[in-house]
Short mmCIF file of N, CA and C in Angstrom, two decimals:
data_model
loop_
_atom_site.label_atom_id
_atom_site.label_comp_id
_atom_site.label_asym_id
_atom_site.label_seq_id
_atom_site.Cartn_x
_atom_site.Cartn_y
_atom_site.Cartn_z
N VAL A 352 196.19 211.82 122.76
CA VAL A 352 195.28 211.29 121.84
C VAL A 352 195.38 210.46 120.51
N TRP A 353 195.18 208.98 120.22
CA TRP A 353 195.75 208.56 118.85
C TRP A 353 194.99 207.52 118.66
N GLU A 354 195.16 206.95 117.06
CA GLU A 354 194.37 205.87 116.65
C GLU A 354 194.98 204.64 116.96
N ALA A 355 194.06 203.76 117.14
CA ALA A 355 194.34 202.45 117.34
C ALA A 355 193.44 201.44 116.65
N ASP A 356 194.16 200.52 115.86
CA ASP A 356 193.99 199.38 115.28
C ASP A 356 192.92 198.43 115.94
N THR A 357 191.49 198.18 115.61
CA THR A 357 190.96 197.11 116.90
C THR A 357 190.72 195.55 116.23
N GLY A 358 191.69 195.72 115.18
CA GLY A 358 191.34 194.47 114.05
C GLY A 358 189.99 194.53 113.03
N ASP A 359 188.87 195.24 113.60
CA ASP A 359 188.24 195.50 112.44
C ASP A 359 187.69 196.96 112.15
N ASP A 360 188.32 198.10 112.99
CA ASP A 360 188.22 199.36 112.12
C ASP A 360 189.19 200.23 113.59
N THR A 361 189.13 201.39 113.69
CA THR A 361 190.03 202.21 114.23
C THR A 361 189.43 202.60 115.43
N ASP A 362 189.62 203.13 116.65
CA ASP A 362 189.39 203.90 117.81
C ASP A 362 190.30 204.71 117.84
N LEU A 363 189.78 205.73 118.56
CA LEU A 363 190.44 206.83 119.23
C LEU A 363 190.89 206.52 120.90
N CYS A 364 192.33 206.31 121.03
CA CYS A 364 192.83 206.22 123.06
C CYS A 364 193.57 207.37 122.99
N PHE A 365 193.48 207.30 124.63
CA PHE A 365 194.13 208.49 125.02
C PHE A 365 194.67 208.22 126.61
N SER A 366 195.84 208.88 126.87
CA SER A 366 196.29 208.65 128.21
C SER A 366 196.45 210.22 128.88
N GLN A 367 196.74 210.47 129.67
CA GLN A 367 197.04 211.83 130.58
C GLN A 367 198.01 211.42 131.25
N TRP A 368 199.07 212.36 131.47
CA TRP A 368 199.74 212.58 132.41
C TRP A 368 199.33 212.80 134.15
N GLN A 369 199.87 212.24 134.99
CA GLN A 369 199.41 212.37 136.39
C GLN A 369 200.20 211.81 137.47
N ALA A 370 200.64 212.74 138.14
CA ALA A 370 201.22 212.35 139.21
C ALA A 370 202.43 211.59 138.76
N GLY A 371 203.41 212.33 138.02
CA GLY A 371 204.47 211.65 137.50
C GLY A 371 204.43 210.19 136.57
N ALA A 372 203.39 209.82 136.29
CA ALA A 372 203.14 208.93 134.95
C ALA A 372 201.67 208.79 134.58
N TRP A 373 201.74 208.05 133.17
CA TRP A 373 200.73 208.14 132.21
C TRP A 373 199.59 207.18 133.14
N SER A 374 198.50 207.64 132.62
CA SER A 374 197.43 207.02 133.11
C SER A 374 196.89 205.50 132.28
N GLN A 375 196.19 204.81 132.71
CA GLN A 375 195.92 203.69 132.21
C GLN A 375 195.49 203.87 130.56
N VAL A 376 195.55 203.40 129.18
CA VAL A 376 195.14 203.82 128.26
C VAL A 376 193.63 203.41 128.46
N GLN A 377 192.58 204.74 127.65
CA GLN A 377 191.26 204.19 127.83
C GLN A 377 190.96 204.69 126.00
N THR A 378 189.63 204.40 125.90
CA THR A 378 189.04 204.62 124.70
C THR A 378 188.72 205.59 124.66
N VAL A 379 188.53 206.82 123.83
CA VAL A 379 187.72 208.18 123.75
C VAL A 379 186.08 207.47 123.52
N TYR A 380 185.74 206.71 122.45
CA TYR A 380 184.62 206.44 122.04
C TYR A 380 184.58 205.22 121.51
N HIS A 381 184.29 204.22 121.87
CA HIS A 381 183.85 202.91 120.97
C HIS A 381 182.82 203.23 119.92
N HIS A 382 183.30 202.96 118.37
CA HIS A 382 182.38 203.17 117.50
C HIS A 382 182.72 202.28 116.90
N PRO A 383 181.92 201.41 116.74
CA PRO A 383 182.06 199.89 115.54
C PRO A 383 181.65 200.11 114.55
N GLY A 384 182.21 199.47 113.80
CA GLY A 384 182.08 200.05 112.02
C GLY A 384 182.22 200.75 111.52
N ALA A 385 183.23 201.61 112.13
CA ALA A 385 183.93 202.95 111.87
C ALA A 385 185.57 203.03 112.12
N TRP A 386 185.86 203.90 111.26
CA TRP A 386 187.65 204.05 111.19
C TRP A 386 187.48 205.75 111.89
N ASP A 387 187.72 205.70 113.33
CA ASP A 387 187.96 207.10 113.92
C ASP A 387 189.55 207.51 113.67
N ARG A 388 189.71 208.41 113.06
CA ARG A 388 191.18 208.74 112.71
C ARG A 388 191.38 210.41 112.74
N ALA A 389 192.54 210.47 112.81
CA ALA A 389 193.17 211.93 112.48
C ALA A 389 193.17 213.02 114.01
N PRO A 390 192.98 212.33 115.14
CA PRO A 390 192.58 213.34 115.98
C PRO A 390 193.49 214.45 116.30
N SER A 391 192.90 215.65 116.77
CA SER A 391 193.58 216.86 116.80
C SER A 391 192.91 217.31 118.44
N VAL A 392 193.87 218.06 119.11
CA VAL A 392 193.45 218.22 120.77
C VAL A 392 193.87 219.74 121.02
N ALA A 393 193.32 220.35 121.56
CA ALA A 393 193.32 221.96 121.75
C ALA A 393 192.71 222.00 123.55
N ILE A 394 193.76 223.07 124.16
CA ILE A 394 193.00 222.89 125.57
C ILE A 394 192.74 224.68 125.29
N THR A 395 191.67 225.14 125.82
CA THR A 395 190.75 226.40 126.25
C THR A 395 191.67 227.03 127.15
N PRO A 396 191.62 228.66 127.59
CA PRO A 396 192.12 228.96 128.37
C PRO A 396 191.92 229.01 129.81
N ASP A 397 190.31 228.29 129.80
CA ASP A 397 189.84 227.53 131.25
C ASP A 397 190.36 226.13 131.40
N GLY A 398 191.31 226.00 130.60
CA GLY A 398 191.57 224.45 130.81
C GLY A 398 190.83 223.34 130.31
N THR A 399 189.93 223.51 129.32
CA THR A 399 189.16 222.50 128.73
C THR A 399 189.64 221.91 127.57
N VAL A 400 189.86 220.65 127.86
CA VAL A 400 190.40 219.55 126.44
C VAL A 400 189.62 219.65 125.49
N TRP A 401 189.90 219.90 124.37
CA TRP A 401 188.85 219.54 123.03
C TRP A 401 189.47 218.67 122.06
N LEU A 402 188.65 217.97 121.50
CA LEU A 402 189.33 217.05 120.56
C LEU A 402 188.17 216.89 119.05
N ALA A 403 188.90 216.69 118.11
CA ALA A 403 188.26 216.85 116.89
C ALA A 403 188.66 215.87 115.93
N TRP A 404 188.03 214.74 115.30
CA TRP A 404 188.70 213.69 114.28
C TRP A 404 187.99 213.58 113.30
N THR A 405 188.32 212.53 112.28
CA THR A 405 187.84 212.11 111.30
C THR A 405 186.98 210.70 111.65
N VAL A 406 185.59 210.43 111.10
CA VAL A 406 185.00 209.17 111.42
C VAL A 406 184.47 209.01 109.83
N THR A 407 184.86 207.58 109.52
CA THR A 407 184.55 207.25 108.37
C THR A 407 183.72 205.83 108.63
N GLU A 408 182.79 205.84 108.33
CA GLU A 408 181.74 204.70 108.55
C GLU A 408 182.16 203.66 107.67
N ARG A 409 182.25 202.07 107.74
CA ARG A 409 182.48 201.01 106.76
C ARG A 409 181.34 201.09 106.01
N ALA A 410 180.32 201.21 106.74
CA ALA A 410 178.67 201.12 105.70
C ALA A 410 178.71 202.12 104.39
N ASP A 411 179.47 203.41 104.51
CA ASP A 411 179.85 204.42 103.62
C ASP A 411 181.32 205.02 103.18
N PRO A 412 182.15 204.13 102.87
CA PRO A 412 183.41 204.51 103.19
C PRO A 412 183.90 205.78 102.53
N ASN A 413 182.98 206.25 101.23
CA ASN A 413 183.36 207.37 100.39
C ASN A 413 182.86 208.71 101.35
N ARG A 414 182.41 208.41 102.48
CA ARG A 414 181.88 209.84 103.18
C ARG A 414 182.73 209.72 104.29
N ALA A 415 183.10 210.80 104.92
CA ALA A 415 184.02 211.16 106.21
C ALA A 415 183.29 212.18 106.54
N ARG A 416 182.99 212.51 108.00
CA ARG A 416 182.95 213.58 108.52
C ARG A 416 183.82 213.77 109.93
N LEU A 417 183.37 215.00 110.56
CA LEU A 417 184.39 215.65 111.57
C LEU A 417 183.33 215.27 112.70
N TYR A 418 184.05 215.09 113.62
CA TYR A 418 183.09 215.04 114.96
C TYR A 418 184.08 215.53 116.04
N THR A 419 183.38 216.47 117.23
CA THR A 419 184.30 216.94 118.30
C THR A 419 183.47 216.15 119.70
N SER A 420 184.47 216.49 120.66
CA SER A 420 184.21 216.02 121.77
C SER A 420 185.03 216.75 122.82
N ARG A 421 184.72 217.08 124.12
CA ARG A 421 185.59 218.18 125.18
C ARG A 421 185.50 216.84 126.40
N TRP A 422 186.49 217.14 126.93
CA TRP A 422 186.98 216.50 128.41
C TRP A 422 186.23 217.05 129.41
N MET A 423 185.28 215.97 130.12
CA MET A 423 184.50 216.52 131.26
C MET A 423 184.91 215.74 133.05
N ALA A 424 186.15 216.57 132.90
CA ALA A 424 186.70 215.79 134.60
C ALA A 424 187.09 214.40 134.29
N THR A 425 185.99 213.65 134.01
CA THR A 425 186.10 211.94 134.15
C THR A 425 186.15 211.38 132.85
N ARG A 426 185.54 212.03 131.59
CA ARG A 426 185.05 211.13 130.68
C ARG A 426 184.50 212.10 129.38
N TRP A 427 184.75 211.62 128.18
CA TRP A 427 184.95 212.63 126.93
C TRP A 427 182.94 212.64 127.06
N THR A 428 182.65 213.73 126.59
CA THR A 428 181.02 213.91 125.95
C THR A 428 180.90 212.79 124.80
N GLU A 429 179.75 213.20 124.38
CA GLU A 429 179.06 212.39 123.15
C GLU A 429 179.51 212.91 122.23
N PRO A 430 179.96 212.48 121.37
CA PRO A 430 180.49 212.98 120.10
C PRO A 430 179.40 213.66 119.15
N ARG A 431 179.85 214.69 119.08
CA ARG A 431 178.67 215.73 117.91
C ARG A 431 179.79 216.04 116.26
N VAL A 432 178.99 216.29 115.80
CA VAL A 432 179.33 216.09 114.07
C VAL A 432 179.44 217.92 114.15
N ALA A 433 180.90 217.91 113.22
CA ALA A 433 181.30 219.36 113.27
C ALA A 433 180.55 220.33 112.15
N PRO A 434 180.81 221.36 112.03
CA PRO A 434 180.58 221.70 110.45
C PRO A 434 181.15 220.87 109.44
N SER A 435 180.44 220.94 108.36
CA SER A 435 181.08 220.19 107.14
C SER A 435 181.28 221.11 105.95
N SER A 436 181.84 220.77 105.19
CA SER A 436 182.21 220.99 103.73
C SER A 436 181.01 220.97 103.08
N PRO A 437 180.87 221.65 101.80
CA PRO A 437 179.72 220.92 101.08
C PRO A 437 179.74 219.73 100.21
N GLY A 438 180.90 219.18 100.30
CA GLY A 438 181.04 217.88 99.78
C GLY A 438 180.91 216.66 100.46
N ILE A 439 181.61 215.64 99.99
CA ILE A 439 181.15 213.73 101.08
C ILE A 439 182.49 213.46 101.89
N GLU A 440 183.28 214.80 101.81
CA GLU A 440 184.33 214.13 102.46
C GLU A 440 185.14 214.99 103.42
N ASP A 441 185.26 214.98 104.52
CA ASP A 441 185.84 216.22 105.40
C ASP A 441 187.02 215.31 106.27
N THR A 442 188.32 215.53 106.30
CA THR A 442 189.15 214.93 106.79
C THR A 442 190.64 215.85 107.15
N GLN A 443 191.25 215.58 107.88
CA GLN A 443 192.52 216.31 108.65
C GLN A 443 192.09 217.32 109.30
N PRO A 444 191.49 217.31 110.28
CA PRO A 444 191.17 218.37 111.14
C PRO A 444 192.23 218.89 112.19
N ALA A 445 192.51 220.19 112.26
CA ALA A 445 193.15 220.96 112.88
C ALA A 445 192.58 221.71 113.85
N LEU A 446 192.72 221.79 115.08
CA LEU A 446 192.16 222.21 116.30
C LEU A 446 192.85 223.40 116.96
N ALA A 447 192.68 224.48 117.70
CA ALA A 447 193.36 225.17 118.23
C ALA A 447 192.33 226.27 118.63
N ALA A 448 192.95 226.49 120.06
CA ALA A 448 192.19 227.50 121.26
C ALA A 448 192.47 228.71 120.77
N ALA A 449 191.50 229.87 121.28
CA ALA A 449 191.73 231.05 120.97
C ALA A 449 191.70 231.65 122.30
N PRO A 450 192.38 232.74 122.69
CA PRO A 450 192.52 233.15 124.02
C PRO A 450 191.61 233.69 124.82
N ASP A 451 190.68 234.22 123.57
CA ASP A 451 189.20 234.65 123.97
C ASP A 451 188.20 233.51 124.39
N GLY A 452 188.85 232.36 124.69
CA GLY A 452 188.12 231.33 124.57
C GLY A 452 187.28 230.45 123.87
N GLY A 453 187.08 230.96 122.85
CA GLY A 453 186.62 230.66 121.48
C GLY A 453 187.73 229.20 120.91
N LEU A 454 186.97 228.55 120.15
CA LEU A 454 188.00 227.51 119.14
C LEU A 454 188.00 227.76 117.81
N TRP A 455 188.90 227.34 117.17
CA TRP A 455 189.18 227.45 115.67
C TRP A 455 189.13 225.59 115.01
N LEU A 456 188.63 225.29 114.23
CA LEU A 456 188.94 224.16 113.53
C LEU A 456 188.84 224.55 112.00
N ALA A 457 189.90 223.86 111.49
CA ALA A 457 190.31 223.60 109.92
C ALA A 457 190.48 222.37 109.61
N TRP A 458 189.96 222.34 108.34
CA TRP A 458 190.31 220.84 107.82
C TRP A 458 190.29 221.02 106.31
N VAL A 459 190.29 219.75 105.73
CA VAL A 459 190.07 219.50 104.16
C VAL A 459 188.80 218.87 103.62
N GLY A 460 188.37 219.75 102.91
CA GLY A 460 186.84 219.25 102.40
C GLY A 460 186.89 218.86 100.92
N LEU A 461 186.37 218.15 100.62
CA LEU A 461 185.98 217.90 99.19
C LEU A 461 185.04 218.73 98.63
N ASN A 462 184.99 219.85 97.91
CA ASN A 462 183.92 220.65 97.76
C ASN A 462 183.41 220.40 96.10
N GLY A 463 183.47 219.29 95.63
CA GLY A 463 182.53 218.82 94.81
C GLY A 463 183.89 218.84 93.55
N VAL A 464 185.08 219.30 93.53
CA VAL A 464 185.48 219.21 92.29
C VAL A 464 186.83 218.99 92.91
N ASP A 465 187.36 219.44 93.72
CA ASP A 465 188.70 219.15 94.47
C ASP A 465 188.78 219.40 96.00
N ARG A 466 189.82 219.04 96.36
CA ARG A 466 189.98 219.20 98.26
C ARG A 466 190.47 220.64 98.45
N ALA A 467 189.81 221.60 99.33
CA ALA A 467 190.11 223.06 99.79
C ALA A 467 190.19 222.76 101.38
N ILE A 468 190.70 223.95 101.60
CA ILE A 468 190.53 224.27 103.27
C ILE A 468 189.69 224.77 103.81
N PHE A 469 188.79 224.52 104.80
CA PHE A 469 187.78 225.19 105.00
C PHE A 469 188.08 225.33 106.58
N ALA A 470 187.46 226.17 107.40
CA ALA A 470 187.17 226.64 108.70
C ALA A 470 186.01 226.73 109.19
N SER A 471 186.11 226.67 110.81
CA SER A 471 184.61 226.86 111.56
C SER A 471 185.12 227.42 112.83
N ARG A 472 184.55 228.48 113.45
CA ARG A 472 185.00 228.79 114.69
C ARG A 472 183.59 228.63 115.76
N TRP A 473 184.08 227.85 117.02
CA TRP A 473 183.11 227.35 118.06
C TRP A 473 183.07 228.77 118.70
N ASP A 474 182.17 229.57 119.52
CA ASP A 474 181.78 230.65 119.96
C ASP A 474 181.69 230.51 121.73
N GLY A 475 181.43 228.88 121.83
CA GLY A 475 181.34 228.97 123.38
C GLY A 475 179.66 228.17 123.21
N ARG A 476 179.04 228.58 121.92
CA ARG A 476 177.41 227.89 122.16
C ARG A 476 177.45 227.10 120.70
N ALA A 477 178.08 227.48 119.79
CA ALA A 477 177.86 226.85 118.32
C ALA A 477 178.92 227.11 117.35
N TRP A 478 179.13 226.27 116.44
CA TRP A 478 180.15 226.20 115.20
C TRP A 478 179.69 227.03 114.49
N SER A 479 180.31 227.84 114.08
CA SER A 479 179.63 228.81 112.74
C SER A 479 179.85 227.90 111.13
N PRO A 480 179.25 228.56 110.41
CA PRO A 480 178.89 227.57 109.03
C PRO A 480 180.59 227.49 108.80
N ALA A 481 180.47 226.32 107.93
CA ALA A 481 181.75 226.06 107.08
C ALA A 481 182.32 227.45 106.27
N ALA A 482 183.39 227.50 106.25
CA ALA A 482 184.15 228.52 105.07
C ALA A 482 184.99 228.23 104.94
N GLN A 483 184.71 228.21 103.31
CA GLN A 483 186.12 227.85 102.30
C GLN A 483 187.61 228.76 102.45
N VAL A 484 188.31 228.32 102.78
CA VAL A 484 189.61 229.32 103.27
C VAL A 484 190.39 229.09 101.88
N SER A 485 190.59 228.11 101.24
CA SER A 485 191.58 228.17 100.03
C SER A 485 190.64 228.63 98.63
N ALA A 486 191.25 229.11 97.71
CA ALA A 486 190.61 229.35 96.50
C ALA A 486 190.44 227.64 95.69
N ASP A 487 189.56 227.35 94.82
CA ASP A 487 188.95 226.66 94.07
C ASP A 487 190.26 226.47 93.17
N ASP A 488 190.90 224.88 93.04
CA ASP A 488 191.80 224.76 91.89
C ASP A 488 191.18 224.69 90.61
N ARG A 489 192.06 224.76 89.61
CA ARG A 489 191.64 224.53 88.19
C ARG A 489 191.06 222.80 87.81
N ALA A 490 191.76 221.90 88.40
CA ALA A 490 191.45 220.50 88.02
C ALA A 490 191.57 219.70 88.91
N ALA A 491 190.65 218.40 89.19
CA ALA A 491 190.50 217.49 90.20
C ALA A 491 191.85 217.06 91.00
N GLY A 492 193.04 217.22 89.80
CA GLY A 492 194.29 216.99 90.60
C GLY A 492 195.24 217.47 91.20
N LEU A 493 194.21 218.62 91.37
CA LEU A 493 195.11 220.26 91.99
C LEU A 493 194.30 219.37 93.46
N TYR A 494 195.17 219.92 94.64
CA TYR A 494 194.50 220.16 95.84
C TYR A 494 195.15 220.90 96.93
N ASP A 495 194.38 220.81 97.88
CA ASP A 495 195.10 221.63 99.18
C ASP A 495 195.09 220.87 100.30
N ALA A 496 196.00 220.56 101.19
CA ALA A 496 195.96 219.32 102.28
C ALA A 496 196.55 219.82 103.39
N GLN A 497 196.85 218.77 104.52
CA GLN A 497 197.55 219.18 105.79
C GLN A 497 197.44 220.91 106.14
N PRO A 498 196.45 221.06 106.71
CA PRO A 498 196.14 222.19 107.24
C PRO A 498 197.04 222.32 108.79
N ARG A 499 197.31 223.27 108.79
CA ARG A 499 198.45 223.16 110.51
C ARG A 499 197.52 224.85 110.87
N LEU A 500 196.94 225.00 112.13
CA LEU A 500 196.35 226.48 112.32
C LEU A 500 197.28 226.41 113.81
N ALA A 501 197.15 227.89 113.94
CA ALA A 501 197.66 228.64 114.79
C ALA A 501 196.90 229.91 115.37
N ILE A 502 197.11 230.05 116.86
CA ILE A 502 195.64 231.10 117.22
C ILE A 502 196.57 232.55 117.44
N GLY A 503 196.55 233.92 117.02
CA GLY A 503 197.10 234.79 117.82
C GLY A 503 196.54 235.26 119.11
N LEU A 504 197.33 236.10 119.69
CA LEU A 504 197.11 236.84 120.72
C LEU A 504 195.55 237.68 121.05
N ASP A 505 195.43 237.97 119.71
CA ASP A 505 194.42 238.53 119.49
C ASP A 505 193.16 238.01 118.89
N SER A 506 193.20 236.67 119.09
CA SER A 506 192.32 235.52 118.55
C SER A 506 191.81 235.44 117.24
N HIS A 507 192.81 235.98 116.31
CA HIS A 507 192.71 235.53 114.95
C HIS A 507 193.28 234.33 114.58
N PRO A 508 192.65 233.56 113.91
CA PRO A 508 193.62 232.40 113.42
C PRO A 508 194.51 232.81 112.21
N TRP A 509 195.55 231.73 112.07
CA TRP A 509 196.35 231.52 110.93
C TRP A 509 196.23 230.34 110.70
N ILE A 510 196.32 229.98 109.34
CA ILE A 510 195.97 228.50 108.71
C ILE A 510 197.22 228.83 107.49
N VAL A 511 198.11 227.81 107.48
CA VAL A 511 198.99 227.57 106.37
C VAL A 511 198.51 225.98 106.26
N TRP A 512 198.73 225.46 104.81
CA TRP A 512 198.77 224.26 104.18
C TRP A 512 199.44 224.18 103.05
N THR A 513 199.44 222.56 102.64
CA THR A 513 200.49 222.35 101.54
C THR A 513 199.10 222.37 100.62
N GLY A 514 199.68 222.72 99.33
CA GLY A 514 199.10 222.82 97.82
C GLY A 514 199.72 222.59 97.04
N HIS A 515 198.75 221.88 95.83
CA HIS A 515 199.59 221.47 94.52
C HIS A 515 198.48 221.95 93.23
N GLN A 516 199.41 223.22 92.74
CA GLN A 516 198.51 224.18 92.14
C GLN A 516 199.01 223.93 90.70
N ALA A 517 200.27 223.36 90.36
CA ALA A 517 200.91 222.86 89.11
C ALA A 517 202.12 222.33 89.28
N GLY A 518 202.84 222.39 88.25
CA GLY A 518 203.96 221.38 88.18
C GLY A 518 204.38 220.45 89.22
N VAL A 519 205.41 219.75 89.38
CA VAL A 519 205.65 218.32 90.35
C VAL A 519 205.85 218.59 91.53
N ASP A 520 205.74 220.05 92.03
CA ASP A 520 206.06 220.37 93.82
C ASP A 520 205.08 220.61 94.38
N ASP A 521 204.89 220.79 95.55
CA ASP A 521 203.69 221.49 96.16
C ASP A 521 203.96 222.39 96.88
N GLU A 522 203.50 223.69 96.96
CA GLU A 522 203.44 224.35 97.67
C GLU A 522 202.90 225.04 99.17
N ILE A 523 203.19 225.80 100.05
CA ILE A 523 203.06 225.81 101.30
C ILE A 523 202.32 227.28 101.05
#
């Protein structure tokens, strides 16, 4: 799954490896007037393919939301809004499947002052409320970004991210 410029906005496209070749490129969901970006894919133990991404509406470019969908043999389900942080911008989703069948989603959310890392768990029926993972920073120029997510055999998540807390360098 990747993002493709349509000339007016961006859509997510996908292809599958089948019988030794890539399938014809298709659009996940045509969302006119919106930029669909930063796709993250995970496959659950039962083989279900899940997708999370960021959507920014052209009408409200200062608000980004996370959406999820799953592959249903021949099509993607209707996109659903994922949990959100208490701010106006949710970006950079990272999705990972757990051995117990659950999913974890981590992302960057603007919590009012700075960008922080948030996470939520899908238990098969619903997403848990967004939980802030990283600590609040002292100033708006400090941030947390680029979350990476992995799930252990015990189904517990591990999240690492880049943060800028002081000085001239970022930290992990």
